[in-house]
Short mmCIF file of C-alpha atoms in Angstrom, two decimals:
data_model
loop_
_atom_site.label_atom_id
_atom_site.label_comp_id
_atom_site.label_asym_id
_atom_site.label_seq_id
_atom_site.Cartn_x
_atom_site.Cartn_y
_atom_site.Cartn_z
CA SER A 51 0.00 0.00 0.00
CA ALA A 52 0.97 3.67 0.04
CA VAL A 53 0.43 6.49 2.51
CA ILE A 54 -0.27 9.79 0.83
CA SER A 55 -0.63 13.23 2.36
CA GLN A 56 -1.88 16.41 0.79
CA LYS A 57 -1.56 20.05 1.75
CA PRO A 58 -3.62 22.08 2.26
CA SER A 59 -6.58 19.93 3.27
CA ARG A 60 -8.95 22.75 2.36
CA ASP A 61 -8.86 26.37 1.31
CA ILE A 62 -11.11 29.24 0.39
CA CYS A 63 -9.69 31.43 -2.35
CA GLN A 64 -10.61 34.55 -4.22
CA ARG A 65 -11.36 34.60 -7.91
CA GLY A 66 -8.29 35.27 -10.05
CA THR A 67 -5.74 33.93 -7.56
CA SER A 68 -3.76 30.68 -7.73
CA LEU A 69 -3.35 27.80 -5.29
CA THR A 70 -0.62 25.19 -5.19
CA ILE A 71 -1.50 21.78 -3.76
CA GLN A 72 1.23 19.48 -2.50
CA CYS A 73 1.20 15.69 -2.57
CA GLN A 74 3.71 13.58 -0.61
CA VAL A 75 4.03 9.78 -0.81
CA ASP A 76 5.77 7.57 1.74
CA SER A 77 7.64 5.59 -0.93
CA GLN A 78 9.08 6.11 -4.40
CA VAL A 79 6.62 5.76 -7.24
CA THR A 80 6.98 6.17 -10.97
CA MET A 81 3.69 7.82 -11.76
CA MET A 82 1.50 10.13 -9.76
CA PHE A 83 -1.97 11.17 -10.84
CA TRP A 84 -4.06 14.26 -10.21
CA TYR A 85 -7.86 14.05 -10.20
CA ARG A 86 -10.67 16.54 -9.82
CA GLN A 87 -13.95 15.65 -8.14
CA GLN A 88 -16.58 18.28 -8.67
CA PRO A 89 -19.42 18.48 -6.13
CA GLY A 90 -21.52 15.34 -6.22
CA GLN A 91 -19.59 13.94 -9.17
CA SER A 92 -17.17 11.14 -9.88
CA LEU A 93 -13.45 11.59 -10.41
CA THR A 94 -11.96 13.09 -13.55
CA LEU A 95 -8.30 12.58 -14.34
CA ILE A 96 -6.49 15.89 -14.87
CA ALA A 97 -2.98 14.65 -15.65
CA THR A 98 -0.31 12.05 -15.04
CA ALA A 99 2.91 13.33 -13.49
CA ASN A 100 6.15 11.52 -14.29
CA GLN A 101 9.42 12.37 -12.66
CA GLY A 102 11.86 14.04 -15.00
CA SER A 103 9.40 14.81 -17.78
CA GLU A 104 6.41 17.01 -18.46
CA ALA A 105 3.06 15.93 -17.19
CA THR A 106 0.60 14.34 -19.59
CA TYR A 107 -2.75 16.14 -19.60
CA GLU A 108 -6.15 14.68 -20.35
CA SER A 109 -8.53 16.22 -22.83
CA GLY A 110 -10.01 19.43 -21.48
CA PHE A 111 -7.11 20.21 -19.15
CA VAL A 112 -4.14 22.40 -20.10
CA ILE A 113 -0.78 23.13 -18.56
CA ASP A 114 -1.36 26.88 -18.31
CA LYS A 115 -4.37 26.33 -16.09
CA PHE A 116 -3.03 23.33 -14.10
CA PRO A 117 0.77 23.42 -14.05
CA ILE A 118 2.29 20.37 -12.38
CA SER A 119 5.72 19.78 -10.93
CA ARG A 120 7.34 16.43 -10.13
CA PRO A 121 10.80 17.15 -8.71
CA ASN A 122 11.38 13.64 -7.30
CA LEU A 123 9.81 10.21 -6.94
CA THR A 124 7.86 10.99 -3.75
CA PHE A 125 6.48 14.48 -4.32
CA SER A 126 4.32 16.44 -6.75
CA THR A 127 2.46 19.73 -6.85
CA LEU A 128 -0.60 20.85 -8.77
CA THR A 129 -1.35 24.55 -9.21
CA VAL A 130 -4.84 25.75 -9.99
CA SER A 131 -4.25 29.06 -11.77
CA ASN A 132 -6.42 32.12 -12.22
CA MET A 133 -9.22 30.47 -10.31
CA SER A 134 -12.92 30.92 -10.91
CA PRO A 135 -15.88 29.55 -8.93
CA GLU A 136 -16.10 26.69 -11.45
CA ASP A 137 -12.78 25.42 -10.07
CA SER A 138 -14.40 24.69 -6.70
CA SER A 139 -13.79 20.96 -6.31
CA ILE A 140 -11.92 18.33 -4.41
CA TYR A 141 -8.48 17.73 -5.88
CA LEU A 142 -6.93 14.32 -5.22
CA CYS A 143 -3.56 12.87 -5.96
CA SER A 144 -3.00 9.15 -6.34
CA VAL A 145 -0.29 6.60 -7.04
CA VAL A 146 -0.25 3.07 -8.39
CA LYS A 147 1.32 0.36 -6.25
CA GLY A 148 1.17 -3.41 -6.37
CA GLY A 149 0.75 -3.54 -10.10
CA GLU A 150 -2.53 -1.86 -10.70
CA THR A 151 -4.09 -0.67 -7.44
CA GLN A 152 -4.49 3.08 -7.06
CA TYR A 153 -4.09 4.67 -3.63
CA PHE A 154 -5.46 8.12 -2.98
CA GLY A 155 -4.56 11.04 -0.82
CA PRO A 156 -7.20 12.57 1.46
CA GLY A 157 -7.95 15.33 -1.03
CA THR A 158 -7.83 19.12 -1.01
CA ARG A 159 -11.21 20.83 -0.78
CA LEU A 160 -11.14 24.09 -2.69
CA LEU A 161 -13.82 26.74 -2.61
CA VAL A 162 -13.43 29.72 -4.94
CA LEU A 163 -15.47 32.81 -4.18
CA GLY B 277 -13.64 3.32 -24.77
CA ASP B 278 -13.81 1.61 -21.43
CA SER B 279 -16.65 2.58 -19.12
CA VAL B 280 -18.24 1.75 -15.78
CA THR B 281 -21.92 2.02 -14.96
CA GLN B 282 -23.36 1.97 -11.44
CA MET B 283 -26.86 1.98 -10.07
CA GLU B 284 -28.22 5.42 -9.43
CA GLY B 285 -28.29 6.63 -5.88
CA PRO B 286 -28.92 7.63 -3.31
CA VAL B 287 -29.60 4.30 -1.66
CA THR B 288 -31.21 4.52 1.76
CA LEU B 289 -31.35 1.44 4.00
CA SER B 290 -32.11 0.64 7.59
CA GLU B 291 -29.36 -0.74 9.80
CA GLU B 292 -28.84 -4.51 9.36
CA ALA B 293 -30.45 -4.52 5.91
CA PHE B 294 -28.89 -6.33 2.95
CA LEU B 295 -26.99 -4.16 0.49
CA THR B 296 -26.44 -4.60 -3.22
CA ILE B 297 -24.91 -1.91 -5.41
CA ASN B 298 -24.83 -2.93 -9.05
CA CYS B 299 -21.81 -2.28 -11.25
CA THR B 300 -21.33 -3.25 -14.87
CA TYR B 301 -18.44 -2.44 -17.15
CA THR B 302 -17.42 -2.24 -20.77
CA ALA B 303 -13.81 -2.93 -21.60
CA THR B 304 -11.57 -4.69 -24.02
CA GLY B 305 -9.53 -7.54 -22.68
CA TYR B 306 -9.52 -8.52 -19.01
CA PRO B 307 -9.44 -5.51 -16.71
CA SER B 308 -8.96 -5.54 -12.96
CA LEU B 309 -12.00 -4.38 -11.03
CA PHE B 310 -12.19 -2.32 -7.85
CA TRP B 311 -14.57 -0.88 -5.32
CA TYR B 312 -13.53 2.33 -3.58
CA VAL B 313 -15.34 4.01 -0.70
CA GLN B 314 -15.38 7.70 0.15
CA TYR B 315 -16.55 8.56 3.65
CA PRO B 316 -17.86 12.08 4.28
CA GLY B 317 -15.08 14.63 4.12
CA GLU B 318 -12.40 12.11 3.20
CA GLY B 319 -10.51 10.83 0.17
CA LEU B 320 -11.05 7.51 -1.58
CA GLN B 321 -10.10 4.27 0.10
CA LEU B 322 -9.69 0.95 -1.63
CA LEU B 323 -12.41 -1.37 -0.36
CA LEU B 324 -11.75 -4.51 -2.39
CA LYS B 325 -10.54 -5.69 -5.76
CA ALA B 326 -10.56 -8.66 -8.14
CA THR B 327 -8.10 -9.23 -10.93
CA LYS B 328 -9.58 -12.10 -12.93
CA ALA B 329 -12.84 -13.79 -13.77
CA ASP B 330 -14.63 -15.55 -10.86
CA ASP B 331 -12.35 -13.91 -8.29
CA LYS B 332 -14.14 -12.69 -5.19
CA GLY B 333 -12.86 -9.62 -3.41
CA SER B 334 -13.87 -9.12 0.20
CA ASN B 335 -13.19 -6.68 3.02
CA LYS B 336 -15.04 -5.41 6.11
CA GLY B 337 -18.02 -7.67 5.35
CA PHE B 338 -18.33 -6.41 1.76
CA GLU B 339 -17.99 -8.80 -1.17
CA ALA B 340 -17.94 -8.57 -4.96
CA THR B 341 -17.41 -11.28 -7.55
CA TYR B 342 -15.85 -10.66 -10.98
CA ARG B 343 -18.41 -12.00 -13.45
CA LYS B 344 -17.01 -11.88 -16.93
CA GLU B 345 -20.06 -13.46 -18.56
CA THR B 346 -22.26 -10.62 -17.36
CA THR B 347 -19.45 -8.00 -17.19
CA SER B 348 -20.48 -7.20 -13.64
CA PHE B 349 -18.90 -6.61 -10.24
CA HIS B 350 -21.81 -6.05 -7.86
CA LEU B 351 -21.03 -5.00 -4.30
CA GLU B 352 -22.88 -6.79 -1.49
CA LYS B 353 -23.02 -6.73 2.28
CA GLY B 354 -25.24 -8.89 4.41
CA SER B 355 -25.91 -6.42 7.22
CA VAL B 356 -25.10 -2.74 6.83
CA GLN B 357 -24.25 -0.37 9.66
CA VAL B 358 -24.68 3.35 10.06
CA SER B 359 -20.90 3.66 9.71
CA ASP B 360 -21.16 2.28 6.15
CA SER B 361 -22.81 5.50 5.01
CA ALA B 362 -20.54 6.76 2.23
CA VAL B 363 -20.19 7.07 -1.52
CA TYR B 364 -19.10 3.89 -3.28
CA PHE B 365 -17.23 3.95 -6.59
CA CYS B 366 -16.78 1.01 -8.92
CA ALA B 367 -13.68 1.23 -11.11
CA LEU B 368 -11.64 -0.71 -13.61
CA ASP B 369 -8.02 -0.73 -14.66
CA ASN B 370 -7.15 -2.05 -18.07
CA TYR B 371 -3.53 -3.16 -18.01
CA GLY B 372 -2.53 0.08 -16.30
CA GLN B 373 -3.39 2.09 -19.38
CA ASN B 374 -6.36 3.87 -17.94
CA PHE B 375 -8.25 3.84 -14.69
CA VAL B 376 -11.99 4.42 -15.16
CA PHE B 377 -14.39 5.29 -12.35
CA GLY B 378 -18.11 4.88 -12.24
CA PRO B 379 -20.29 7.83 -11.21
CA GLY B 380 -20.52 6.72 -7.58
CA THR B 381 -23.47 5.56 -5.47
CA ARG B 382 -24.32 7.34 -2.25
CA LEU B 383 -25.43 5.03 0.56
CA SER B 384 -27.24 6.29 3.64
CA VAL B 385 -27.87 3.85 6.48
CA LEU B 386 -30.45 4.89 9.04
CA PRO B 387 -30.38 3.66 12.66
#
């Protein structure tokens, strides 16, 4: 298994500002994933973060809006840029361990006013 | 593409009732199947998984059997508790290429 922590756990932000979310894993992993969960919805994959290369973004998500860093094998950040109320969501990071099982962090609850 | 369908919620049950949450999938090949649970205010936790046909995953009294003939992975529990109130997500992983979640089913258990 994997133990994952995220910071901050929640935040309230003003429109037009940016927030950087941190994700820390207790062991080295090749790929880390960032998801968005809008209120009452399922999870949507934003991007896959690989160490040493640019993140791979899913359709509908762009690097300018959601820049991602992956400086080492245990850490990643996701920035939500120029926020609007539509960005209010839970943001979760995850990793794959044991072949195919995904383990999730506790999530960051973001409210944009 | 691959997809996961779950029964619509919310599901409301009385304590000690029998629970079934239906999950069916569409995928090429032989994906691994998962159930995740999200308790109020928390992230997702792996509840159980099955990696091949006829496998049964089980944990905390919950069970699900990988049925390839019906492409299903229904979640069951014989006697639910108030503490089981959560959102349950069915998911599949197809050779690590993509992880697909269902829409989630909210379960409320009343004392």
